Amino acid sequence: EQQIWEQLKTCFDPEIPVNIVDLGLIYSLEIAPDPEQPGKGKRVGVKMTLTAPGCGMGPTIAEDARQKILGVPGVSSAQVDLVWDPPWNPSLISEQGKMRLGMV
């Protein structure tokens, strides 16, 4: 799981110099055995949001996250879903993210 979080930290919204984890865009990360590859791989499901529902980069950011997850050894499939509830707000940004944005 830690490797997946580390990979997600390499994904960025092109308009904001903070990764999607520190921005608080990742709402959930679930890892389960992949029923299509018993004993061989894990299926990873991520629910994430964006800073604004109208962000045109949403599908691109989600696909980037999916590809990075698929690069983790032992992961056989990955699904990244964009969700809008609860709406994102700046309080979800990590302390590290706030420092990078000059909010602290």
Coordinates of C-alpha atoms in Angstrom, one line a residue:
E1 CA 0.0 0.0 0.0
Q2 CA 2.8 2.4 0.8
Q3 CA 4.3 1.9 -2.7
I4 CA 0.9 2.9 -4.2
W5 CA 0.8 6.1 -2.0
E6 CA 4.3 6.9 -3.1
Q7 CA 3.4 6.5 -6.8
L8 CA 0.3 8.7 -6.3
K9 CA 2.6 11.4 -4.9
T10 CA 4.3 11.6 -8.3
C11 CA 1.0 12.8 -9.9
F12 CA 0.3 16.5 -10.2
D13 CA -2.5 18.8 -11.3
P14 CA -0.6 20.8 -14.0
E15 CA -1.9 24.0 -12.6
I16 CA -0.8 23.4 -9.0
P17 CA 2.7 22.6 -7.8
V18 CA 1.5 20.1 -5.2
N19 CA 0.9 16.4 -5.7
I20 CA -2.6 14.9 -5.7
V21 CA -2.0 13.2 -2.3
D22 CA -0.9 16.4 -0.5
L23 CA -3.7 18.3 -2.1
G24 CA -6.1 16.0 -0.4
L25 CA -7.6 14.8 -3.7
I26 CA -7.4 11.1 -2.8
Y27 CA -10.5 10.1 -0.8
S28 CA -10.0 6.3 -0.7
L29 CA -7.5 3.6 -1.7
E30 CA -8.7 -0.1 -1.6
I31 CA -6.5 -3.1 -2.4
A32 CA -8.1 -6.5 -3.0
P33 CA -7.1 -9.8 -4.6
D34 CA -7.7 -9.7 -8.4
P35 CA -10.4 -12.3 -9.1
E36 CA -9.2 -12.5 -12.7
Q37 CA -5.6 -13.4 -11.6
P38 CA -6.1 -15.5 -8.4
G39 CA -2.9 -15.5 -6.3
K40 CA -1.0 -13.4 -8.8
G41 CA -2.1 -9.8 -8.5
K42 CA -3.9 -7.2 -6.6
R43 CA -6.7 -5.0 -7.8
V44 CA -6.5 -1.4 -6.7
G45 CA -9.4 1.0 -6.5
V46 CA -9.0 4.7 -5.9
K47 CA -11.7 7.4 -5.4
M48 CA -10.4 10.9 -6.0
T49 CA -11.7 14.3 -6.6
L50 CA -10.5 17.5 -8.2
T51 CA -10.1 21.0 -6.9
A52 CA -13.1 22.1 -9.1
P53 CA -15.7 20.0 -10.9
G54 CA -15.1 21.8 -14.2
C55 CA -11.4 21.0 -14.3
G56 CA -10.7 19.8 -17.8
M57 CA -7.6 17.9 -16.7
G58 CA -9.6 15.5 -14.5
P59 CA -9.6 12.5 -16.9
T60 CA -5.9 13.1 -17.6
I61 CA -4.9 13.3 -14.0
A62 CA -7.0 10.1 -13.2
E63 CA -5.4 8.2 -16.0
D64 CA -1.9 9.3 -14.9
A65 CA -2.7 8.0 -11.4
R66 CA -4.0 4.7 -12.9
Q67 CA -0.8 4.2 -14.9
K68 CA 1.4 5.0 -11.9
I69 CA -0.5 2.5 -9.8
L70 CA -0.2 -0.2 -12.5
G71 CA 3.6 0.3 -12.3
V72 CA 3.7 -0.9 -8.7
P73 CA 4.9 -4.6 -8.5
G74 CA 2.1 -7.0 -7.7
V75 CA -0.7 -4.7 -9.0
S76 CA -2.6 -6.4 -11.9
S77 CA -5.4 -3.9 -12.4
A78 CA -6.3 -0.4 -11.3
Q79 CA -9.4 1.7 -11.4
V80 CA -9.5 5.4 -10.6
D81 CA -12.9 7.0 -10.2
L82 CA -13.6 10.7 -10.0
V83 CA -16.1 11.6 -7.4
W84 CA -17.6 15.0 -6.3
D85 CA -19.0 14.2 -2.9
P86 CA -17.8 15.4 -0.6
P87 CA -16.7 18.5 -2.5
W88 CA -13.0 19.3 -2.2
N89 CA -11.9 22.3 -0.1
P90 CA -8.6 23.7 1.0
S91 CA -8.8 22.2 4.5
L92 CA -8.0 18.8 2.9
I93 CA -4.5 20.0 1.9
S94 CA -1.7 18.4 4.0
E95 CA 0.7 20.5 6.0
Q96 CA 3.4 19.8 3.5
G97 CA 1.1 20.9 0.7
K98 CA 0.2 24.1 2.5
M99 CA 3.9 24.9 3.0
R100 CA 4.6 24.4 -0.7
L101 CA 1.7 26.7 -1.5
G102 CA 2.7 29.4 1.0
M103 CA -0.4 28.9 3.1
V104 CA 1.4 28.4 6.4

